[in-house]
Coordinates of N, CA, C and O in Angstrom, one line a residue:
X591 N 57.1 17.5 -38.1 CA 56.2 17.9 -37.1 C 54.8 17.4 -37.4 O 54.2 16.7 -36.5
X592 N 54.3 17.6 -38.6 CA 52.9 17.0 -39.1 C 52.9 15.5 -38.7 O 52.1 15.0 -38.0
X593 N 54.2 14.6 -39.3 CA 53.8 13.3 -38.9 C 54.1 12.8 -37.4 O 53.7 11.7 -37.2
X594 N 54.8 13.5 -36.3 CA 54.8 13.4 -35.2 C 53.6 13.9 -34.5 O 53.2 13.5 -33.4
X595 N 53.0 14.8 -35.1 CA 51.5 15.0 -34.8 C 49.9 14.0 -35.0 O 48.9 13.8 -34.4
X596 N 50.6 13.5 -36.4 CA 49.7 12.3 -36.9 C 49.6 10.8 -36.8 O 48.8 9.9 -37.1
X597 N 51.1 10.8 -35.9 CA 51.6 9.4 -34.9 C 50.4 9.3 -34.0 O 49.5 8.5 -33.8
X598 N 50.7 10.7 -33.4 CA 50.2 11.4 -31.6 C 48.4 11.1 -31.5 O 47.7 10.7 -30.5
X599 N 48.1 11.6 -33.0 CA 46.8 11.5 -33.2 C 46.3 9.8 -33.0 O 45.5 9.3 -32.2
X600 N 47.0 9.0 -34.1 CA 46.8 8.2 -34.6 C 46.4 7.0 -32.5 O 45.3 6.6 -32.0
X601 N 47.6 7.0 -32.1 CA 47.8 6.3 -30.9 C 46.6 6.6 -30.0 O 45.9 5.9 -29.3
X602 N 46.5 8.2 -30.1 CA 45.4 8.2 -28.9 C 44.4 7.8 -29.5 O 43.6 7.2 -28.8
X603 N 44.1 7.9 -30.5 CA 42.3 7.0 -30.8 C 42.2 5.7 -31.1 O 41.1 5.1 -31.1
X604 N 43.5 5.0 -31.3 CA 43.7 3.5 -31.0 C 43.7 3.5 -29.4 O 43.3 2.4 -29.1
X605 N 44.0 4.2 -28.5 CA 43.6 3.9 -27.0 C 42.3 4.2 -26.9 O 41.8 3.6 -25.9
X606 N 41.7 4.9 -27.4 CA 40.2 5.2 -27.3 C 39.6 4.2 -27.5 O 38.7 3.8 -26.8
X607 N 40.2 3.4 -28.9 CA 39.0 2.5 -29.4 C 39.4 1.5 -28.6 O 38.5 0.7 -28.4
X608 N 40.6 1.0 -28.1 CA 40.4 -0.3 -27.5 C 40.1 -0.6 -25.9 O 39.8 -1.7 -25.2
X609 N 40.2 1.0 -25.6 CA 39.3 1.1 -23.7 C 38.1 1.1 -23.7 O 37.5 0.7 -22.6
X610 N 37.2 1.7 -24.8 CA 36.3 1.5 -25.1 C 35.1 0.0 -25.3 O 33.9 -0.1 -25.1
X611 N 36.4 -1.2 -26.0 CA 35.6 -2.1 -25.9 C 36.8 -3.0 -25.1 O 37.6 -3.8 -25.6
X612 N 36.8 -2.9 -23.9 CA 37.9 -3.4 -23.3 C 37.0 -3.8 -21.8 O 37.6 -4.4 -20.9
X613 N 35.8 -3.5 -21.8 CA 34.7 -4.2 -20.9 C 34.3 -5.4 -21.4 O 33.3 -5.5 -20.7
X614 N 34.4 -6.0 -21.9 CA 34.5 -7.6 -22.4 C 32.7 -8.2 -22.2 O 32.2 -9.2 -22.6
X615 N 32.0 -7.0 -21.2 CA 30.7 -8.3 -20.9 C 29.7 -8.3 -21.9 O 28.7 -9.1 -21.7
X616 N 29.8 -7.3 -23.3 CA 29.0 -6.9 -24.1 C 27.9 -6.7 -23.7 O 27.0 -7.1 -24.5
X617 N 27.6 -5.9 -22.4 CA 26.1 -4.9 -22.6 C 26.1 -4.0 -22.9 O 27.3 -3.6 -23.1
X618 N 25.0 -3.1 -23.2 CA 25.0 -2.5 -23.9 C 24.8 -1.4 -23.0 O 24.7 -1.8 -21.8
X619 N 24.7 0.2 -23.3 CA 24.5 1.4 -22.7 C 23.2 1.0 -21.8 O 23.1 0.7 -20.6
X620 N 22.4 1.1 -22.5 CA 21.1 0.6 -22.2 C 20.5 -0.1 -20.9 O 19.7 0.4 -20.0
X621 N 21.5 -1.9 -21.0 CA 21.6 -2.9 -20.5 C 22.0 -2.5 -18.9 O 21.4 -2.9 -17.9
X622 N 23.2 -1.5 -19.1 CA 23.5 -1.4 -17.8 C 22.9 -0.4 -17.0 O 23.0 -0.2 -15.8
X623 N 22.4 0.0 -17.6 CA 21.2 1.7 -16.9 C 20.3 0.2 -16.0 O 20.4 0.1 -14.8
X624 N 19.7 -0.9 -16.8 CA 18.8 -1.9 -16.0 C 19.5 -2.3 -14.5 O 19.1 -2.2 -13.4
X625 N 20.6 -2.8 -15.2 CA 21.6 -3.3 -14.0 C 21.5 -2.3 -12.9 O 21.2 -2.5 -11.7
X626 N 21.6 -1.8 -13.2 CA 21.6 -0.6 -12.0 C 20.2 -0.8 -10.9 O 20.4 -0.8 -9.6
X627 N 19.3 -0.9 -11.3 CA 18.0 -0.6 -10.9 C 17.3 -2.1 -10.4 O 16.1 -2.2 -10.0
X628 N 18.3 -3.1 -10.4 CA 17.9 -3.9 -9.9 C 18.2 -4.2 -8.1 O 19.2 -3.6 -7.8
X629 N 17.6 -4.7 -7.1 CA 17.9 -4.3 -5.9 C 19.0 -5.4 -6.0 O 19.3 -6.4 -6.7
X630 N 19.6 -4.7 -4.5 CA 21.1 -5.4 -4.1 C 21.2 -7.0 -3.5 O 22.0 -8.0 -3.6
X631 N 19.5 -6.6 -2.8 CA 19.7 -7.8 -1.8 C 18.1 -8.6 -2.2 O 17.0 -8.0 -2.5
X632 N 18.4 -9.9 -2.2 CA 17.7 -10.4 -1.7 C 16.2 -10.2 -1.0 O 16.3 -9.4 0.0
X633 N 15.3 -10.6 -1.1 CA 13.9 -10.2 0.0 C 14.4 -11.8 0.9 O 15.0 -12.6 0.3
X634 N 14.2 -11.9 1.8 CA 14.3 -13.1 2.8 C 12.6 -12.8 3.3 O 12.0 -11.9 4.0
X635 N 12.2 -14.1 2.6 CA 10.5 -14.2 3.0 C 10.2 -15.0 3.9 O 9.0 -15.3 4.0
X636 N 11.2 -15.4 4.6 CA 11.2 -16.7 5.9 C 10.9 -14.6 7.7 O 10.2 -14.5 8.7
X637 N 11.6 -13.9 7.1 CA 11.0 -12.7 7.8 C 9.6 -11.8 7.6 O 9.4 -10.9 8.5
X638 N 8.7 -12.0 6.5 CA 7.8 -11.5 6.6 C 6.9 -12.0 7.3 O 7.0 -13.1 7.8
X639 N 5.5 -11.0 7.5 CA 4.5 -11.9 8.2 C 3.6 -12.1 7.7 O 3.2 -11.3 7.0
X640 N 2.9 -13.4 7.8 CA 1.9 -13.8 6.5 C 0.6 -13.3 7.0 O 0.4 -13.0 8.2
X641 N -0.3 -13.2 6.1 CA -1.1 -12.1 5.3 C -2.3 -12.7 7.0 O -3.0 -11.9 7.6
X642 N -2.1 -14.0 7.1 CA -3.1 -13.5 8.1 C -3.0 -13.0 9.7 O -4.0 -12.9 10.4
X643 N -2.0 -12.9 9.9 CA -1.7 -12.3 10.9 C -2.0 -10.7 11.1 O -1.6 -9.8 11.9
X644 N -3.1 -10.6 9.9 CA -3.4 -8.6 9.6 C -5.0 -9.0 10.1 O -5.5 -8.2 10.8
X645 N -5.7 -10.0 9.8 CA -6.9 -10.4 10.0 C -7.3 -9.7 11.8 O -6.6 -9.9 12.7
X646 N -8.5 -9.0 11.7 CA -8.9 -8.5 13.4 C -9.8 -7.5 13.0 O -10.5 -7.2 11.9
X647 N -9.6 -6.9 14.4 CA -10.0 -5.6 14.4 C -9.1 -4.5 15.4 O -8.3 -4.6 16.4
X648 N -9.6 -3.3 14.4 CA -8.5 -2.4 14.9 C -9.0 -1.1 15.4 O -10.0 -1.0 14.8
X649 N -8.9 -0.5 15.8 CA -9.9 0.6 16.9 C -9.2 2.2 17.4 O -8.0 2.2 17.6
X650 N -9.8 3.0 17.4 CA -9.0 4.7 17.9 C -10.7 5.1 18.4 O -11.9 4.7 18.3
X651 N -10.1 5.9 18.8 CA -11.8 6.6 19.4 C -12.6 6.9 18.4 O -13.8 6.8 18.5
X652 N -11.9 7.5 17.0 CA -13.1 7.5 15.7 C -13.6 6.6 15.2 O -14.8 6.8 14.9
X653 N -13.0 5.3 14.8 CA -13.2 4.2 13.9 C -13.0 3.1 14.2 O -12.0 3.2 14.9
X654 N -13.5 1.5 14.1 CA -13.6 0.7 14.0 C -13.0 0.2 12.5 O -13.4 0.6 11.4
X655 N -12.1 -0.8 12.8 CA -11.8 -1.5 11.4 C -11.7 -3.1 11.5 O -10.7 -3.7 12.0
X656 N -12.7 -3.9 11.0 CA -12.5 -5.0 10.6 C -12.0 -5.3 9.5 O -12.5 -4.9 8.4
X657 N -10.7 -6.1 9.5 CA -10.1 -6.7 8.2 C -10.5 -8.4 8.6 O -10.5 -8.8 9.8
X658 N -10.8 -9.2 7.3 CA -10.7 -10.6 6.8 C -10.5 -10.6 5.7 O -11.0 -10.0 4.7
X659 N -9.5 -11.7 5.7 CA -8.9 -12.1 4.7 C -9.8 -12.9 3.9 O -10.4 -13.8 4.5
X660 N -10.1 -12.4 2.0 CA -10.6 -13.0 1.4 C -10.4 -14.1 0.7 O -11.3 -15.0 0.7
X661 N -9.0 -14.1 -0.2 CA -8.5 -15.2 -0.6 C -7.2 -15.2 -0.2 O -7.0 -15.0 1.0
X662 N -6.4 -15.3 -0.9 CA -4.4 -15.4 -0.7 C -4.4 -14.6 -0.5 O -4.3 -14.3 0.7
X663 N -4.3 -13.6 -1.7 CA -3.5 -12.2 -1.3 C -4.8 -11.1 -1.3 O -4.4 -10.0 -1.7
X664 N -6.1 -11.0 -0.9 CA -6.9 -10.6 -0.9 C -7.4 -9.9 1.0 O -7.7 -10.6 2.0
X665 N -7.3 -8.8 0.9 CA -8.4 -8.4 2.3 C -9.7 -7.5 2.2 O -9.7 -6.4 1.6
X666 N -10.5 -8.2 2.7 CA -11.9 -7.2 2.6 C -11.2 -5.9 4.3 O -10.4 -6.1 5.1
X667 N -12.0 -5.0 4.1 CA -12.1 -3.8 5.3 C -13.5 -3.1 5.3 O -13.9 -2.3 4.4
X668 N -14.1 -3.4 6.7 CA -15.0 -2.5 7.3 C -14.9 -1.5 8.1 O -14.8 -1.8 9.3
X669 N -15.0 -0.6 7.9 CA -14.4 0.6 8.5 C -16.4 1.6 9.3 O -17.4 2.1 8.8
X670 N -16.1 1.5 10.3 CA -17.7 2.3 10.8 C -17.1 3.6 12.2 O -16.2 3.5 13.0
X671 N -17.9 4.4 11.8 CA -17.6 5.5 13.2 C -18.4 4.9 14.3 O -19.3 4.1 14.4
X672 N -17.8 5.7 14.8 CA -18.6 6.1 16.3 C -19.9 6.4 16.3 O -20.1 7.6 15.9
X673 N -21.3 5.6 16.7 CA -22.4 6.3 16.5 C -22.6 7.6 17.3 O -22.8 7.6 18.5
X674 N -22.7 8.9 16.3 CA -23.4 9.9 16.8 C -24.5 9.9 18.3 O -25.2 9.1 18.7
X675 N -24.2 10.8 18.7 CA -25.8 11.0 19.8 C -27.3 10.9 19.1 O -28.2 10.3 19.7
X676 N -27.5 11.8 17.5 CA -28.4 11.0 17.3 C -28.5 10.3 16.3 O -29.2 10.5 15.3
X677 N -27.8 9.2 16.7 CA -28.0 7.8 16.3 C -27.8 7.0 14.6 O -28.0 6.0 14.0
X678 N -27.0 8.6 14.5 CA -26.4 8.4 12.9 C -24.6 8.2 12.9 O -23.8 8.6 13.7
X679 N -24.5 7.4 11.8 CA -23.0 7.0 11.8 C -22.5 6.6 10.0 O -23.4 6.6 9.1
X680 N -21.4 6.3 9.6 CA -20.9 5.7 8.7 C -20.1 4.6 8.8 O -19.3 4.1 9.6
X681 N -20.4 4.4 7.6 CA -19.4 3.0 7.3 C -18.9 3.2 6.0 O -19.4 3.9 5.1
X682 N -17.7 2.3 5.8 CA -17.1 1.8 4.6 C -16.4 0.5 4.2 O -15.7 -0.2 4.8
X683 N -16.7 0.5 3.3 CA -16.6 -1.3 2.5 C -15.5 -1.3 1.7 O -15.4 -0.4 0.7
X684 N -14.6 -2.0 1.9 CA -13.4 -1.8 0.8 C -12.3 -3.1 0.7 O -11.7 -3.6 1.6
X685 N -12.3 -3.5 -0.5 CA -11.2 -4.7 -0.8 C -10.2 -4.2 -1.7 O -10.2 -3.4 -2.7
X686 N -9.1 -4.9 -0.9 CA -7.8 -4.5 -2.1 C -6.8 -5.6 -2.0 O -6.8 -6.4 -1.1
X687 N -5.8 -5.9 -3.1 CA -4.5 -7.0 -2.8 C -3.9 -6.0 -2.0 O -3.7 -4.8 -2.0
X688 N -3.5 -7.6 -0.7 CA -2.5 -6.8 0.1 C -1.0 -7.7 -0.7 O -0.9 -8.8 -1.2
X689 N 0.3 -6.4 -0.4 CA 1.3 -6.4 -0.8 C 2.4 -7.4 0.6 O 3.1 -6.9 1.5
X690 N 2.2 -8.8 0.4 CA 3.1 -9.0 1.2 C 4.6 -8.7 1.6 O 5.1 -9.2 2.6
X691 N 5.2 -7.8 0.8 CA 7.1 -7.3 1.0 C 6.3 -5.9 1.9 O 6.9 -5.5 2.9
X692 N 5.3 -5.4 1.4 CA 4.9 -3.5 1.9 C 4.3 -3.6 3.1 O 4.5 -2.7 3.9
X693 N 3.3 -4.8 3.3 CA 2.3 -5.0 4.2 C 1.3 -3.5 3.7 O 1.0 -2.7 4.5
X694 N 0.8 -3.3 2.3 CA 0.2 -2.5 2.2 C -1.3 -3.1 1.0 O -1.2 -4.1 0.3
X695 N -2.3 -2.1 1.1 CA -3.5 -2.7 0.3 C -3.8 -0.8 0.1 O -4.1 0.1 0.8
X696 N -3.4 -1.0 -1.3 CA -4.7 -0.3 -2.0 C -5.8 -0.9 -2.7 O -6.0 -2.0 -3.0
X697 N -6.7 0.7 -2.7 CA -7.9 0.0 -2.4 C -8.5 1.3 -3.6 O -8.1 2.4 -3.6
X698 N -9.4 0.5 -4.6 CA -10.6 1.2 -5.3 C -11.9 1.0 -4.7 O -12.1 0.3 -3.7
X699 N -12.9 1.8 -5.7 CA -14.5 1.4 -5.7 C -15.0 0.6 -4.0 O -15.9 -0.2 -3.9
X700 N -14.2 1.3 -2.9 CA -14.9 1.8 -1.9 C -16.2 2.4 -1.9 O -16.5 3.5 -2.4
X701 N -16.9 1.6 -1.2 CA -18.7 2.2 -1.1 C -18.7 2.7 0.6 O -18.3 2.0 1.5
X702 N -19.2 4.2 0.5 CA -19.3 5.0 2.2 C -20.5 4.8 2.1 O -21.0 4.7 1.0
X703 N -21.5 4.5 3.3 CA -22.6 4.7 3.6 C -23.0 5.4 4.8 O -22.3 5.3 5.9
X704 N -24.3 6.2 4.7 CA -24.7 7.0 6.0 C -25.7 5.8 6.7 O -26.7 5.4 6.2
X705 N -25.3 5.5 7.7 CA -26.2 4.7 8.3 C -27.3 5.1 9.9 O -26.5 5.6 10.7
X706 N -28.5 5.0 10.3 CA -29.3 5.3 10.6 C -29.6 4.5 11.7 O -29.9 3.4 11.3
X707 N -29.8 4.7 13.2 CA -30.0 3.8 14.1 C -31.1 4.2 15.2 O -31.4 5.4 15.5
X708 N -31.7 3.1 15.6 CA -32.8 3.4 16.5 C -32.1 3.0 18.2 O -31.0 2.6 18.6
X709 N -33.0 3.4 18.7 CA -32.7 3.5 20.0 C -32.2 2.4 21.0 O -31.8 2.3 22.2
X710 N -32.5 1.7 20.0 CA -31.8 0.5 20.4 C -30.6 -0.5 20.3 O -30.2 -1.5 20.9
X711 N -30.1 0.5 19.0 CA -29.1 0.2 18.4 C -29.3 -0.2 17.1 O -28.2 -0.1 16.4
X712 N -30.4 -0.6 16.5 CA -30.7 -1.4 15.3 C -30.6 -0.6 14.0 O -31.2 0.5 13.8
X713 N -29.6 -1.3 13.1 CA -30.2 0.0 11.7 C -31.7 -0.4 11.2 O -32.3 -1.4 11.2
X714 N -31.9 1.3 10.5 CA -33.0 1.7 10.6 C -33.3 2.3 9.2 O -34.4 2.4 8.7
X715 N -32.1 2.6 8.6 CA -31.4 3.5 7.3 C -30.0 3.4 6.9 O -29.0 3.3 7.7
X716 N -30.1 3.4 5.5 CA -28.4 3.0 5.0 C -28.7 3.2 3.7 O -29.6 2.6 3.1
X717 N -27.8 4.5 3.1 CA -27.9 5.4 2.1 C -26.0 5.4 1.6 O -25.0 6.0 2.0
X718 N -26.1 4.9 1.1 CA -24.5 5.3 0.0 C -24.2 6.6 -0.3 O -24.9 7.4 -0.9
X719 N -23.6 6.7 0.0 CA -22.6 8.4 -0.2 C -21.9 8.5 -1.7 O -22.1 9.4 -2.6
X720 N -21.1 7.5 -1.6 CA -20.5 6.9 -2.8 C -20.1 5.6 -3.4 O -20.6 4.5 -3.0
X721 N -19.1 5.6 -4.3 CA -19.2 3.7 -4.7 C -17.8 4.1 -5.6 O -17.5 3.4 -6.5
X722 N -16.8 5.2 -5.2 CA -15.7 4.9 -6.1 C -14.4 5.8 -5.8 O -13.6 6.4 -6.4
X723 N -14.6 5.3 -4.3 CA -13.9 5.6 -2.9 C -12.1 5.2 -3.6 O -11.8 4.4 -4.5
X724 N -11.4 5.7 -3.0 CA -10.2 5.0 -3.6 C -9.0 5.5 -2.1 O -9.6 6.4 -1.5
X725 N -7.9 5.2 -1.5 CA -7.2 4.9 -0.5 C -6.4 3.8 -0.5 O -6.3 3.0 -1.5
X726 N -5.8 3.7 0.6 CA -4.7 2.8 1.0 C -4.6 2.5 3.0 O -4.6 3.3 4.0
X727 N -4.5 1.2 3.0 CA -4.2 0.8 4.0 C -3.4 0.3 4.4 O -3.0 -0.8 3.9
X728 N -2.8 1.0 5.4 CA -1.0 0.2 5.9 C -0.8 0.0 7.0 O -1.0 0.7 8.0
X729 N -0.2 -1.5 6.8 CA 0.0 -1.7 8.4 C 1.3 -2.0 8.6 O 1.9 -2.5 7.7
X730 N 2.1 -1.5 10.3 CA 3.2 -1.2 10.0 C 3.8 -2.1 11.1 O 4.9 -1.9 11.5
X731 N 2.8 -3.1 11.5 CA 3.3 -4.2 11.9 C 1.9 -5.1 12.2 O 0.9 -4.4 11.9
X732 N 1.6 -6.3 12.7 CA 0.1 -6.6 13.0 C -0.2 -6.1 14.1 O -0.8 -6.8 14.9
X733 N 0.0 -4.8 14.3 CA -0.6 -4.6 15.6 C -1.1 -2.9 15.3 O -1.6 -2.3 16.3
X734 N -1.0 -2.2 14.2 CA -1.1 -1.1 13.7 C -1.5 -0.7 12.6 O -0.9 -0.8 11.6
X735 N -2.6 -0.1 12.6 CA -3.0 0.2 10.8 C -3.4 1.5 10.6 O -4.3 1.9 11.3
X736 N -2.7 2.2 9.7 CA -3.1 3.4 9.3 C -3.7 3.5 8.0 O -3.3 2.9 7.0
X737 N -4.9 4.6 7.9 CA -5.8 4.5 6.6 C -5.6 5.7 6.3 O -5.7 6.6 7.0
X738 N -5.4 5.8 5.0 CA -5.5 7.2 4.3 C -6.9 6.8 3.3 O -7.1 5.7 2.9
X739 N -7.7 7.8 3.1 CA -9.0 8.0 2.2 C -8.3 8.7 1.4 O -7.3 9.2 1.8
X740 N -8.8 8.8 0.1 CA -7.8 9.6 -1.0 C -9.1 10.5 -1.4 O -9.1 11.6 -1.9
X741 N -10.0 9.8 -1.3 CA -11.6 10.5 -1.5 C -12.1 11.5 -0.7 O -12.9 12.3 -1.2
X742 N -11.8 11.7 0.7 CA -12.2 12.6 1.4 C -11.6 13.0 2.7 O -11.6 12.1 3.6
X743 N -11.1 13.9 2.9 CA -10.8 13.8 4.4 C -11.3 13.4 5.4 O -12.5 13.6 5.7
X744 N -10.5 12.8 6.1 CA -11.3 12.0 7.5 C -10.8 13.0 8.6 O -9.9 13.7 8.7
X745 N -11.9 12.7 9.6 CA -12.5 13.6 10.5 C -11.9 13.5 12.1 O -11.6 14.3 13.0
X746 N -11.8 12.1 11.7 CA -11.0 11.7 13.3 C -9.2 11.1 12.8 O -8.3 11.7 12.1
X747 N -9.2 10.1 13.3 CA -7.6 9.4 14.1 C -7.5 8.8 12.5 O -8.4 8.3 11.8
X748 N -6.0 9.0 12.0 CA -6.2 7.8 10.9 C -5.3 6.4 11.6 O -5.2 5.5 10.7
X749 N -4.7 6.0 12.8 CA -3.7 5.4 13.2 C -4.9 4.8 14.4 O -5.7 5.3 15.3
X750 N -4.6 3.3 14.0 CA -5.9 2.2 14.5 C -5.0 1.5 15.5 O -3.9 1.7 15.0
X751 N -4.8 0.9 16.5 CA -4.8 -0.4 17.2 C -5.2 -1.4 17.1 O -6.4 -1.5 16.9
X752 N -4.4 -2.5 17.2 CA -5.3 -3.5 17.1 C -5.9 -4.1 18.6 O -5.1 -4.0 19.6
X753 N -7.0 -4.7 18.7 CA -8.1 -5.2 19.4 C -6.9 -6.5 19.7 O -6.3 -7.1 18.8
X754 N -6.8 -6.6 21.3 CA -6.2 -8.1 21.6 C -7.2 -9.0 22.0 O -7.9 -8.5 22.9
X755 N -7.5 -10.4 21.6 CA -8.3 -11.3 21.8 C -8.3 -11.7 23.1 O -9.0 -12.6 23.5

């Protein structure tokens, strides 16, 4: 009985050890956690839309947003309210890489300013609020841009239109 037990023993850990290395591609535990995490498909970049097709201006009853493109993968953004009745408003200055697969731009060291206008329209005063503003801007096609401020809550619309030429 001992040695029909020690057969019994013996066979199943010779099937252990040879199902074990019976994956032949030699990665390792590790290796294949990677594998995993790699995406399935392809990006097909003949379907995105290139970076300047984001270039305008984009508009809601609170805010004005000018984007231009600074270099390749670069966009500057001017962002200003609605001037007040008296004659005060803000603005914001902000550059970030835009993500061509996301169509998104984060953004640091955003500078807010309170700006100050005469009756004619002209500024008159422009005082910095801050200088290390931080957000994101996403656009969810070239015809749509939503801004999140990560610095402060905003007051009005965060979902822009774009301005047709």
């Amino acid at each position: 009985m001992k040695k029909a037990l020690c057969v019994l023993l013996c066979v199943a850990l010779t099937v252990c050890i040879f199902a074990g290395c019976s994956k032949g591609d030699g990665k390792s535990a590790e290796q294949e956690k990677f594998d995993s995490l790699k995406p399935s498909e392809s990006v097909n970049y003949d379907d995105l839309i290139p970076i300047y097709e984001f270039v305008g201006t984009y508009t809601n009853d609170d805010y004005s947003v000018v984007v231009e493109q600074e270099s390749d993968q670069i966009l500057t953004f001017i962002v200003t309210t609605n001037t007040n009745d008296d004659g005060t408003g803000y603005e914001w200055q902000m550059t970030g890489y835009f993500s061509d697969q996301t169509y998104r731009v984060n953004y640091t060291e955003a500078v807010k300013y309170a700006v100050t206008f005469d009756k004619n329209g002209d500024e008159t005063d422009r005082t910095a609020e801050y200088e290390i503003g931080s957000g994101t801007m996403q656009f969810t096609d070239s015809d749509k841009l939503f801004w999140e401020n990560d610095t402060e809550r905003l007051d009005g619309s965060i979902e822009l239109a774009r301005v047709k030429d």
